[in-house]
């Protein structure tokens, strides 16, 4: 039995070495991870919180313990300022927990588009990098493995969103370096993040001094989440079991998450926030236009990694636009052939690069505006907007010295999010490949 376990760990290590920055040089990685744990400006809830959030009430800025700026102060319930020495000591000997995800290939419908998700085989979490796989692929319980000095020690494993304090899994009395060897107190649920503000989910392995009582741990978890509106305050849990749990965790990993199509759609379905516009803003054409037209736009941090798109996102966005064409019946005789299309609906899909027939977009579309923050519907209603539809292709095409744009539609003074209420300064003219 034990030999088998050893083989599993060994083969895991073999895969590690071929993947990810952290596994090429584990010594440096672990040293950097320890620095990250006590760094008070590494995450959104750190020293930059006020600047990043500027009083925003959005979910991404909802900070359960604003006085705790580092991961370590959140894990241990200590002060970043007054207990700095203790925090450093508590994290000094921590090692890396190996967290591995597996998932079949699939496809998801998000923001009006069908995204294909590739298979994930032994994806190993790197604590220093943003996850490079879709959050759809995180739905199966990950494997968590750690090197244990003996086969007597029992462990508690906690999977915990250290940004928003949500519990994503809790297992006690684990031996054999795996979750399934223990008892489940709180079932695993996949973490996700609809924002481009990196959020850490910590996987924590804590040695136990004794076997824990399942029902008393379950009661404690229920009591803590009950006291904090569903949030799990880890330091309270550790205080309650200070005799049964070791003072310091032996192994840690950090699952760092950012928005991706799956998480954006997940929160859209829950009517919390609709961040589809953020995803769209990463598409290359918008970046080309911004560059060529010298529009001053506020872009997010482009140093973060994303698998879906490689540009940064627009931080100023507050609305989603839905553009729907009702095509009507249409028939034309051209060069001795009758062309016709039957009426139907066409919704613009920025993620789809396949061409659209001009006939489909020849009539003025219905454009609906909706706030990204769904709890913030009134603020956008009180504002006045201008809608501008422009063909940038002539400007974007390489080698154009006299870059020019073609206006297809211009509506100003849009109130109440109702485009038809605005003043149409330039009448709608359908996009057409042969414009003058
Ligand atoms: C803490 O993190 C910030 C942001 O990543 C970084 O700029 C800074 O150098 C880090 N500080 C230390 C002491 O590592
Ligand atoms: C953020 O702002 C609040 C009030 O404006 C202030 O009390 C707090 O100290 C600030 N936090 C940081 C980390 O600057
Ligand atoms: C943390 O700092 C406070 C204030 O200085 C102190 O009272 C407390 O004992 C410290 N906690 C630990 C665990 O050192
Ligand atoms: C525990 O480890 C010892 C050696 O360290 C070994 O002899 C024993 O068989 C192991 N027990 C189990 C249950 O694996
Ligand atoms: C975890 O999920 C399984 C399967 O859905 C269920 O049978 C079990 O009761 C759950 N355990 C807890 C602690 O919620
Ligand atoms: C576990 O705790 C409950 C009360 O929370 C107690 O009734 C039960 O006897 C305990 N079980 C063991 C094995 O100690
Ligand atoms: C953008 O700025 C550059 C350099 O300042 C200038 O050469 C170019 O003509 C500008 N483009 C537009 C569309 O204004
Ligand atoms: C990130 O943005 C900065 C400033 O906007 C730019 O200079 C830099 O080239 C960008 N980096 C990448 C990788 O796009
Ligand atoms: C950007 O992403 C696409 C697809 O995700 C990829 O094919 C392309 O090579 C990437 N470009 C750069 C410069 O990384
Ligand atoms: C196109 O349709 C019209 C009206 O139905 C018909 O009169 C005409 O002959 C057709 N032309 C061709 C080339 O089929």
Coordinates of C-alpha atoms and ligand atoms in Angstrom, one line a residue:
X1 CA 0.0 0.0 0.0
X2 CA 2.7 2.4 1.0
X3 CA 4.9 1.5 -1.9
X4 CA 2.0 2.3 -4.2
X5 CA 1.7 5.7 -2.7
X6 CA 5.3 6.4 -3.2
X7 CA 5.1 5.5 -6.8
X8 CA 2.2 7.9 -7.3
X9 CA 4.2 10.7 -5.7
X10 CA 7.2 9.9 -7.8
X11 CA 5.4 9.9 -11.0
X12 CA 3.8 13.2 -10.0
X13 CA 7.2 14.7 -9.5
X14 CA 8.3 13.5 -12.9
X15 CA 5.4 15.4 -14.5
X16 CA 6.2 18.5 -12.4
X17 CA 9.7 18.8 -13.7
X18 CA 8.4 19.0 -17.2
X19 CA 5.9 21.7 -16.4
X20 CA 5.6 25.2 -15.0
X21 CA 8.1 27.6 -13.7
X22 CA 7.7 26.5 -10.1
X23 CA 8.6 22.9 -10.8
X24 CA 11.8 23.7 -12.7
X25 CA 13.3 25.2 -9.6
X26 CA 11.3 24.2 -6.6
X27 CA 13.7 25.6 -4.1
X28 CA 13.4 29.1 -5.5
X29 CA 9.7 28.6 -6.0
X30 CA 9.0 27.7 -2.4
X31 CA 11.2 30.6 -1.1
X32 CA 9.2 33.0 -3.3
X33 CA 6.0 31.5 -2.1
X34 CA 6.9 32.1 1.5
X35 CA 7.6 35.7 0.6
X36 CA 4.2 36.0 -1.1
X37 CA 2.5 34.6 2.0
X38 CA 3.6 37.6 4.1
X39 CA 3.6 40.2 1.3
X40 CA 1.1 42.9 2.2
X41 CA 0.9 44.3 -1.3
X42 CA 0.7 41.1 -3.4
X43 CA -3.1 40.7 -3.6
X44 CA -6.1 42.9 -4.2
X45 CA -6.9 43.0 -0.5
X46 CA -3.5 44.3 0.3
X47 CA -2.2 47.9 0.4
X48 CA -3.6 48.6 -3.1
X49 CA -7.2 47.7 -2.1
X50 CA -8.3 51.3 -1.6
X51 CA -6.8 52.4 -4.9
X52 CA -8.1 49.4 -6.9
X53 CA -11.6 49.5 -5.5
X54 CA -12.1 53.2 -4.9
X55 CA -15.2 52.7 -2.8
X56 CA -16.7 50.3 -5.3
X57 CA -19.4 48.1 -3.9
X58 CA -18.8 45.4 -6.5
X59 CA -18.4 41.8 -5.4
X60 CA -14.7 41.8 -6.4
X61 CA -14.0 44.5 -3.8
X62 CA -16.0 43.0 -1.0
X63 CA -13.3 42.6 1.6
X64 CA -14.1 40.5 4.7
X65 CA -11.2 41.7 6.8
X66 CA -9.7 44.9 5.5
X67 CA -7.1 45.0 8.3
X68 CA -5.5 41.8 7.1
X69 CA -3.4 42.6 4.1
X70 CA -1.4 39.4 3.5
X71 CA -2.3 35.7 3.0
X72 CA -0.5 34.8 6.2
X73 CA -2.4 37.3 8.4
X74 CA -5.6 36.0 7.0
X75 CA -4.6 32.4 7.6
X76 CA -3.5 33.0 11.2
X77 CA -5.7 35.9 12.2
X78 CA -2.6 37.9 13.2
X79 CA -1.6 41.5 12.5
X80 CA 0.6 42.3 9.5
X81 CA 2.2 45.1 11.5
X82 CA 2.4 43.8 15.1
X83 CA 2.9 40.1 14.5
X84 CA 5.3 40.4 11.5
X85 CA 7.9 38.3 13.2
X86 CA 5.5 35.6 14.2
X87 CA 4.0 35.5 10.6
X88 CA 7.4 35.1 9.1
X89 CA 8.2 32.3 11.6
X90 CA 4.9 30.5 10.9
X91 CA 5.5 30.4 7.2
X92 CA 9.2 29.8 7.2
X93 CA 9.1 26.0 7.1
X94 CA 6.0 25.6 5.0
X95 CA 6.4 23.3 2.0
X96 CA 4.6 22.9 -1.3
X97 CA 1.4 20.9 -1.5
X98 CA 1.0 19.3 -4.9
X99 CA -2.4 20.1 -6.3
X100 CA -3.4 18.4 -9.6
X101 CA -6.4 18.9 -11.8
X102 CA -7.8 16.5 -14.4
X103 CA -10.8 17.2 -16.6
X104 CA -12.2 15.9 -19.9
X105 CA -12.5 18.1 -22.9
X106 CA -15.8 19.9 -23.3
X107 CA -17.5 23.0 -24.5
X108 CA -19.4 25.8 -22.7
X109 CA -21.8 28.4 -23.9
X110 CA -20.7 31.7 -22.4
X111 CA -21.5 35.3 -23.4
X112 CA -23.3 34.1 -26.5
X113 CA -20.5 32.0 -27.8
X114 CA -19.6 28.3 -27.8
X115 CA -16.1 28.0 -26.3
X116 CA -14.2 24.8 -26.7
X117 CA -12.4 23.6 -23.6
X118 CA -9.4 21.3 -24.1
X119 CA -8.8 18.2 -22.0
X120 CA -6.7 18.8 -18.9
X121 CA -4.3 16.0 -17.9
X122 CA -2.4 16.4 -14.7
X123 CA -2.4 20.1 -14.6
X124 CA -0.3 21.0 -11.6
X125 CA -1.0 24.2 -9.7
X126 CA 1.8 26.7 -9.6
X127 CA 1.5 29.0 -6.6
X128 CA 3.2 31.8 -8.4
X129 CA 1.1 31.8 -11.5
X130 CA -2.4 32.5 -12.5
X131 CA -4.3 29.4 -13.5
X132 CA -3.9 28.8 -17.2
X133 CA -6.9 26.4 -17.6
X134 CA -10.6 27.2 -17.8
X135 CA -12.4 27.3 -14.4
X136 CA -14.8 24.8 -16.0
X137 CA -11.9 22.3 -15.7
X138 CA -11.7 22.7 -12.0
X139 CA -15.0 21.0 -11.2
X140 CA -13.6 17.6 -10.3
X141 CA -12.0 17.3 -6.9
X142 CA -8.3 17.9 -7.4
X143 CA -5.6 15.5 -6.1
X144 CA -3.8 17.0 -3.2
X145 CA -0.5 15.3 -2.3
X146 CA 2.3 16.2 0.2
X147 CA 5.3 14.5 1.6
X148 CA 4.7 13.2 5.0
X149 CA 7.6 12.4 7.3
X150 CA 5.8 9.3 8.7
X151 CA 2.7 7.4 8.2
X152 CA 1.3 8.1 11.6
X153 CA 0.5 11.8 11.3
X154 CA -3.0 12.7 10.4
X155 CA -3.8 15.9 8.5
X156 CA -6.5 18.4 7.9
X157 CA -6.8 19.8 4.4
X158 CA -8.6 23.1 3.8
X159 CA -9.4 24.6 0.4
X160 CA -10.3 28.2 1.2
X161 CA -10.8 31.4 -0.8
X162 CA -8.5 33.7 1.1
X163 CA -9.9 36.8 -0.7
X164 CA -13.6 36.4 0.0
X165 CA -13.5 33.8 2.8
X166 CA -15.5 31.1 1.2
X167 CA -14.9 27.5 2.0
X168 CA -14.3 25.2 -1.0
X169 CA -13.5 22.0 0.8
X170 CA -12.5 20.6 4.2
X171 CA -11.1 17.2 5.0
X172 CA -9.9 15.8 8.3
X173 CA -8.0 12.8 9.5
X174 CA -6.2 12.4 6.1
X175 CA -3.2 10.1 6.2
X176 CA -1.6 8.6 3.1
X177 CA -1.1 12.1 1.6
X178 CA -4.5 12.3 -0.1
X179 CA -7.9 13.8 0.4
X180 CA -9.8 10.5 -0.1
X181 CA -8.0 8.9 2.8
X182 CA -9.7 11.4 5.1
X183 CA -13.2 12.2 6.1
X184 CA -15.1 14.9 4.2
X185 CA -16.5 17.7 6.4
X186 CA -17.2 20.1 3.6
X187 CA -17.5 18.9 0.0
X188 CA -15.2 20.4 -2.6
X189 CA -16.8 23.0 -4.8
X190 CA -14.9 24.6 -7.7
X191 CA -13.7 28.1 -7.2
X192 CA -14.2 30.7 -9.9
X193 CA -13.7 34.5 -10.4
X194 CA -15.5 36.7 -12.8
X195 CA -13.1 39.6 -12.5
X196 CA -9.6 40.3 -13.8
X197 CA -8.5 40.9 -10.2
X198 CA -6.4 37.9 -9.2
X199 CA -7.9 36.1 -6.3
X200 CA -6.1 33.4 -4.3
X201 CA -7.6 30.2 -3.2
X202 CA -5.3 28.5 -0.7
X203 CA -4.9 24.8 -0.2
X204 CA -3.6 24.2 3.3
X205 CA -2.3 21.0 4.8
X206 CA -2.3 21.1 8.6
X207 CA -0.8 18.3 10.7
X208 CA -3.1 17.1 13.5
X209 CA -1.9 16.1 17.0
X210 CA -4.8 13.7 17.5
X211 CA -7.7 12.2 15.5
X212 CA -10.5 14.7 15.1
X213 CA -14.1 14.1 15.9
X214 CA -16.1 14.4 12.7
X215 CA -19.3 15.7 14.3
X216 CA -17.6 18.3 16.4
X217 CA -15.6 19.7 13.4
X218 CA -18.8 19.7 11.3
X219 CA -20.5 21.6 14.1
X220 CA -17.7 24.1 14.4
X221 CA -17.7 24.8 10.6
X222 CA -21.4 25.4 10.7
X223 CA -21.2 27.7 13.7
X224 CA -18.4 29.8 12.1
X225 CA -20.2 30.2 8.7
X226 CA -23.4 30.9 10.6
X227 CA -21.8 33.7 12.6
X228 CA -20.3 35.3 9.4
X229 CA -23.0 35.2 6.8
X230 CA -21.8 32.1 5.1
X231 CA -18.1 33.1 5.3
X232 CA -15.5 30.8 6.8
X233 CA -13.0 32.6 9.0
X234 CA -10.1 30.2 9.1
X235 CA -8.4 31.7 12.1
X236 CA -11.5 31.1 14.2
X237 CA -11.5 27.5 13.2
X238 CA -7.8 27.1 14.1
X239 CA -8.4 28.8 17.4
X240 CA -11.2 26.4 18.2
X241 CA -9.0 23.4 17.5
X242 CA -5.7 24.9 18.8
X243 CA -5.0 21.7 20.8
X244 CA -5.8 19.3 18.0
X245 CA -4.2 21.1 15.1
X246 CA -0.6 22.0 14.7
X247 CA 0.2 25.7 15.1
X248 CA 1.6 25.9 11.6
X249 CA 0.5 24.3 8.3
X250 CA 3.1 21.9 6.8
X251 CA 2.2 22.4 3.2
X252 CA 0.5 25.1 1.1
X253 CA -0.4 25.8 -2.5
X254 CA -2.2 28.8 -4.0
X255 CA -4.7 28.5 -6.8
X256 CA -4.7 32.0 -8.4
X257 CA -7.8 32.7 -10.4
X258 CA -8.9 35.4 -12.9
X259 CA -12.0 35.8 -15.1
X260 CA -12.5 33.4 -17.9
X261 CA -15.6 32.7 -20.0
X262 CA -16.9 30.0 -17.7
X263 CA -16.7 32.0 -14.5
X264 CA -18.1 35.1 -16.2
X265 CA -21.2 33.1 -17.4
X266 CA -21.5 31.4 -14.0
X267 CA -21.9 34.7 -12.2
X268 CA -24.1 36.0 -15.0
X269 CA -26.5 33.1 -14.6
X270 CA -26.6 33.9 -10.9
X271 CA -27.6 37.5 -11.7
X272 CA -24.7 38.9 -9.8
X273 CA -22.4 40.5 -12.4
X274 CA -22.3 40.3 -16.2
X275 CA -18.7 40.7 -17.1
X276 CA -19.0 39.6 -20.8
X277 CA -17.8 43.1 -21.9
X278 CA -14.5 42.5 -20.1
X279 CA -13.9 39.4 -22.1
X280 CA -14.8 41.2 -25.3
X281 CA -12.5 44.1 -24.5
X282 CA -9.5 41.7 -24.7
X283 CA -10.1 40.9 -28.4
X284 CA -7.4 42.1 -30.7
X285 CA -9.5 44.3 -33.0
X286 CA -10.4 46.7 -30.1
X287 CA -6.8 47.0 -29.2
X288 CA -5.9 47.7 -32.8
X289 CA -8.5 50.4 -33.0
X290 CA -7.4 52.0 -29.7
X291 CA -3.8 52.1 -30.9
X292 CA -4.6 53.5 -34.3
X293 CA -7.1 56.1 -33.2
X294 CA -5.1 57.3 -30.2
X295 CA -8.2 56.9 -28.0
X296 CA -7.2 57.3 -24.4
X297 CA -8.5 54.2 -22.7
X298 CA -7.6 52.8 -19.3
X299 CA -6.3 49.3 -19.7
X300 CA -5.8 46.8 -16.9
X301 CA -2.6 45.2 -15.9
X302 CA -1.4 43.3 -18.9
X303 CA 1.3 41.4 -17.0
X304 CA -1.2 38.7 -15.9
X305 CA -1.6 35.6 -18.0
X306 CA -4.7 34.3 -19.6
X307 CA -5.3 31.3 -21.8
X308 CA -8.2 32.7 -23.7
X309 CA -6.9 36.0 -24.9
X310 CA -3.6 37.7 -24.6
X311 CA -4.5 41.3 -24.5
X312 CA -5.4 43.2 -21.4
X313 CA -8.9 44.4 -20.6
X314 CA -10.6 47.8 -20.5
X315 CA -11.1 48.9 -16.9
X316 CA -13.6 51.7 -17.6
X317 CA -16.4 49.4 -18.7
X318 CA -19.7 49.6 -17.0
X319 CA -22.2 48.3 -19.6
X320 CA -22.9 45.4 -21.8
X321 CA -24.2 46.0 -25.3
X322 CA -26.4 43.4 -27.1
X323 CA -26.8 44.0 -30.8
X324 CA -29.7 42.1 -32.4
X325 CA -30.7 42.3 -36.0
X326 CA -34.2 41.4 -37.2
X327 CA -33.4 40.7 -40.8
X328 CA -36.8 40.7 -42.5
X329 CA -37.4 39.0 -45.8
X330 CA -35.0 40.1 -48.4
X331 CA -34.6 39.4 -52.1
X332 CA -32.4 40.8 -54.8
X333 CA -31.7 40.0 -58.4
X334 CA -28.1 40.4 -59.3
X335 CA -26.2 39.2 -62.3
X336 CA -29.1 37.0 -63.5
X337 CA -29.4 35.2 -60.2
X338 CA -32.1 35.7 -57.5
X339 CA -30.6 35.9 -54.0
X340 CA -32.9 35.8 -51.0
X341 CA -32.7 35.4 -47.3
X342 CA -35.6 34.6 -45.1
X343 CA -36.3 36.7 -42.0
X344 CA -34.7 35.8 -38.8
X345 CA -32.7 37.1 -35.9
X346 CA -29.0 37.7 -35.8
X347 CA -27.2 38.6 -32.7
X348 CA -23.7 40.0 -33.1
X349 CA -21.1 37.7 -31.6
X350 CA -17.7 39.3 -31.2
X351 CA -16.0 36.0 -30.5
X352 CA -17.0 34.6 -33.9
X353 CA -14.8 35.6 -36.7
X354 CA -16.8 34.0 -39.5
X355 CA -18.2 36.6 -41.9
X356 CA -21.8 37.9 -41.8
X357 CA -23.8 38.7 -45.0
X358 CA -24.4 42.3 -45.5
X359 CA -28.1 41.6 -46.1
X360 CA -28.4 40.4 -42.5
X361 CA -27.1 43.6 -41.1
X362 CA -28.7 46.1 -43.5
X363 CA -31.5 47.2 -41.2
X364 CA -31.0 49.2 -37.9
X365 CA -30.4 46.7 -35.1
X366 CA -32.0 46.7 -31.7
X367 CA -29.3 47.7 -29.2
X368 CA -29.8 47.1 -25.5
X369 CA -27.6 48.4 -22.8
X370 CA -27.4 46.6 -19.5
X371 CA -25.2 47.3 -16.5
X372 CA -22.4 44.9 -15.8
X373 CA -23.0 45.1 -12.1
X374 CA -26.5 43.9 -11.9
X375 CA -27.1 45.4 -8.5
X376 CA -26.2 48.8 -9.9
X377 CA -29.0 49.2 -12.4
X378 CA -30.1 52.7 -11.4
X379 CA -26.7 54.4 -11.8
X380 CA -26.6 53.8 -15.5
X381 CA -30.2 54.9 -16.0
X382 CA -29.4 58.3 -14.7
X383 CA -26.5 58.8 -17.2
X384 CA -26.6 59.9 -20.8
X385 CA -24.8 58.0 -23.5
X386 CA -23.6 58.2 -27.1
X387 CA -23.6 55.2 -29.4
X388 CA -21.0 55.2 -32.2
X389 CA -20.8 52.5 -34.8
X390 CA -17.7 52.8 -37.0
X391 CA -15.9 50.7 -39.6
X392 CA -12.3 50.7 -38.7
X393 CA -11.1 48.2 -41.3
X394 CA -9.7 50.9 -43.7
X395 CA -7.7 52.2 -40.8
X396 CA -6.6 48.9 -39.4
X397 CA -5.5 47.5 -42.8
X398 CA -1.7 47.5 -43.0
X399 CA 0.0 50.1 -45.0
X400 CA -2.8 52.7 -44.9
X401 CA -1.2 56.1 -44.8
X402 CA -4.4 58.1 -44.8
X403 CA -6.2 56.1 -42.2
X404 CA -9.9 56.9 -42.2
X405 CA -13.0 55.6 -40.6
X406 CA -16.5 55.1 -41.9
X407 CA -19.4 56.1 -39.6
X408 CA -22.3 53.7 -39.8
X409 CA -24.4 55.1 -37.0
X410 CA -24.3 57.8 -34.5
X411 CA -26.9 58.3 -31.8
X412 CA -26.4 60.8 -28.9
X413 CA -28.4 61.7 -25.8
X414 CA -29.4 58.1 -25.0
X415 CA -31.3 58.1 -21.8
X416 CA -32.6 55.3 -19.6
X417 CA -30.5 52.8 -21.4
X418 CA -32.9 53.1 -24.3
X419 CA -31.1 53.7 -27.6
X420 CA -34.4 54.6 -29.5
X421 CA -34.8 57.6 -27.1
X422 CA -31.6 59.2 -28.4
X423 CA -31.0 61.7 -31.2
X424 CA -29.9 60.0 -34.4
X425 CA -27.2 62.3 -35.7
X426 CA -26.1 59.9 -38.4
X427 CA -28.6 57.4 -39.7
X428 CA -27.9 53.7 -39.6
X429 CA -26.1 52.4 -42.7
X430 CA -25.5 48.7 -42.7
X431 CA -21.9 47.5 -42.9
X432 CA -20.9 46.5 -46.4
X433 CA -17.6 45.3 -47.8
X434 CA -17.8 47.8 -50.7
X435 CA -18.3 51.1 -48.9
X436 CA -16.9 54.2 -50.7
Ligands
LIG1 C1 5.2 42.2 -2.8 O1 4.4 42.2 -3.9 C2 4.5 43.3 -4.8 C3 3.5 43.1 -5.9 O2 3.7 42.0 -6.6 C4 5.9 43.4 -5.3 O3 6.0 44.6 -6.1 C5 6.9 43.6 -4.1 O4 8.2 43.6 -4.6 C6 6.7 42.4 -3.1 N1 7.5 42.7 -2.0 C7 8.3 41.8 -1.5 C8 9.0 42.2 -0.2 O5 8.5 40.7 -2.0
LIG2 C1 -8.4 52.5 3.1 O1 -9.3 53.6 3.3 C2 -9.8 53.6 4.6 C3 -10.8 54.7 4.8 O2 -10.8 55.5 3.6 C4 -8.7 53.7 5.7 O3 -9.2 53.7 7.0 C5 -7.7 52.5 5.5 O4 -6.6 52.7 6.4 C6 -7.2 52.5 4.1 N1 -6.5 51.2 3.9 C7 -5.3 51.2 3.4 C8 -4.6 49.8 3.3 O5 -4.7 52.2 3.0
LIG3 C1 0.3 39.9 18.0 O1 0.5 41.3 18.3 C2 -0.3 41.7 19.4 C3 -0.1 43.2 19.6 O2 1.3 43.5 19.7 C4 0.1 40.9 20.7 O3 -0.7 41.3 21.8 C5 -0.1 39.5 20.4 O4 0.4 38.7 21.5 C6 0.7 39.0 19.1 N1 0.3 37.7 18.8 C7 1.2 36.7 18.7 C8 0.7 35.3 18.4 O5 2.4 36.9 18.8
LIG4 C1 4.3 2.8 8.4 O1 5.6 2.9 8.2 C2 6.4 1.9 8.7 C3 7.9 2.2 8.4 O2 8.1 3.6 8.5 C4 6.0 0.6 8.1 O3 6.8 -0.4 8.7 C5 4.6 0.3 8.3 O4 4.2 -0.9 7.7 C6 3.8 1.5 7.8 N1 2.4 1.3 8.1 C7 1.4 1.3 7.2 C8 0.0 1.1 7.7 O5 1.6 1.7 6.1
LIG5 C1 -20.6 15.2 -0.2 O1 -21.2 14.8 -1.4 C2 -21.6 13.5 -1.5 C3 -22.1 13.2 -2.9 O2 -22.9 14.2 -3.4 C4 -22.7 13.3 -0.4 O3 -23.2 12.0 -0.4 C5 -22.2 13.7 1.0 O4 -23.2 13.6 1.9 C6 -21.6 15.1 1.0 N1 -20.9 15.3 2.2 C7 -21.0 16.4 2.9 C8 -20.2 16.4 4.2 O5 -21.7 17.3 2.6
LIG6 C1 -17.8 13.3 19.0 O1 -18.4 14.5 19.5 C2 -19.7 14.3 19.8 C3 -20.3 15.6 20.3 O2 -19.9 16.7 19.5 C4 -19.9 13.2 20.9 O3 -21.3 13.0 21.1 C5 -19.3 12.0 20.4 O4 -19.3 11.0 21.4 C6 -17.8 12.2 19.9 N1 -17.3 11.0 19.3 C7 -16.2 10.5 19.7 C8 -15.7 9.2 19.0 O5 -15.5 11.0 20.5
LIG7 C1 -2.0 59.1 -33.4 O1 -0.8 59.6 -32.9 C2 0.3 59.5 -33.8 C3 1.6 60.0 -33.0 O2 1.2 61.1 -32.2 C4 0.0 60.3 -35.1 O3 1.1 60.1 -36.0 C5 -1.3 59.7 -35.7 O4 -1.6 60.5 -36.8 C6 -2.4 59.7 -34.7 N1 -3.5 59.0 -35.3 C7 -4.8 59.5 -35.3 C8 -5.8 58.7 -35.9 O5 -5.0 60.6 -34.8
LIG8 C1 1.8 46.2 -21.4 O1 1.4 47.5 -21.4 C2 2.5 48.5 -21.4 C3 1.9 49.9 -21.3 O2 0.6 49.9 -21.7 C4 3.3 48.2 -22.7 O3 4.4 49.1 -22.8 C5 3.8 46.8 -22.8 O4 4.4 46.5 -24.0 C6 2.6 45.8 -22.6 N1 3.1 44.5 -22.5 C7 2.6 43.5 -23.2 C8 3.2 42.2 -23.0 O5 1.7 43.6 -24.0
LIG9 C1 -2.6 34.9 -28.4 O1 -3.5 33.9 -28.2 C2 -3.7 33.1 -29.4 C3 -4.8 32.1 -29.1 O2 -5.1 32.0 -27.7 C4 -2.4 32.4 -29.8 O3 -2.7 31.6 -31.0 C5 -1.4 33.5 -30.1 O4 -0.2 32.9 -30.4 C6 -1.2 34.4 -28.9 N1 -0.3 35.5 -29.3 C7 0.7 35.9 -28.5 C8 1.5 37.0 -29.1 O5 1.0 35.3 -27.5
LIG10 C1 -36.1 36.4 -60.0 O1 -37.4 36.4 -59.4 C2 -38.3 37.2 -60.1 C3 -39.6 37.3 -59.3 O2 -39.9 36.1 -58.7 C4 -38.5 36.6 -61.5 O3 -39.4 37.4 -62.3 C5 -37.2 36.5 -62.2 O4 -37.3 35.8 -63.5 C6 -36.2 35.7 -61.4 N1 -34.9 35.8 -62.0 C7 -34.1 34.7 -62.2 C8 -32.8 35.0 -62.8 O5 -34.4 33.6 -61.8

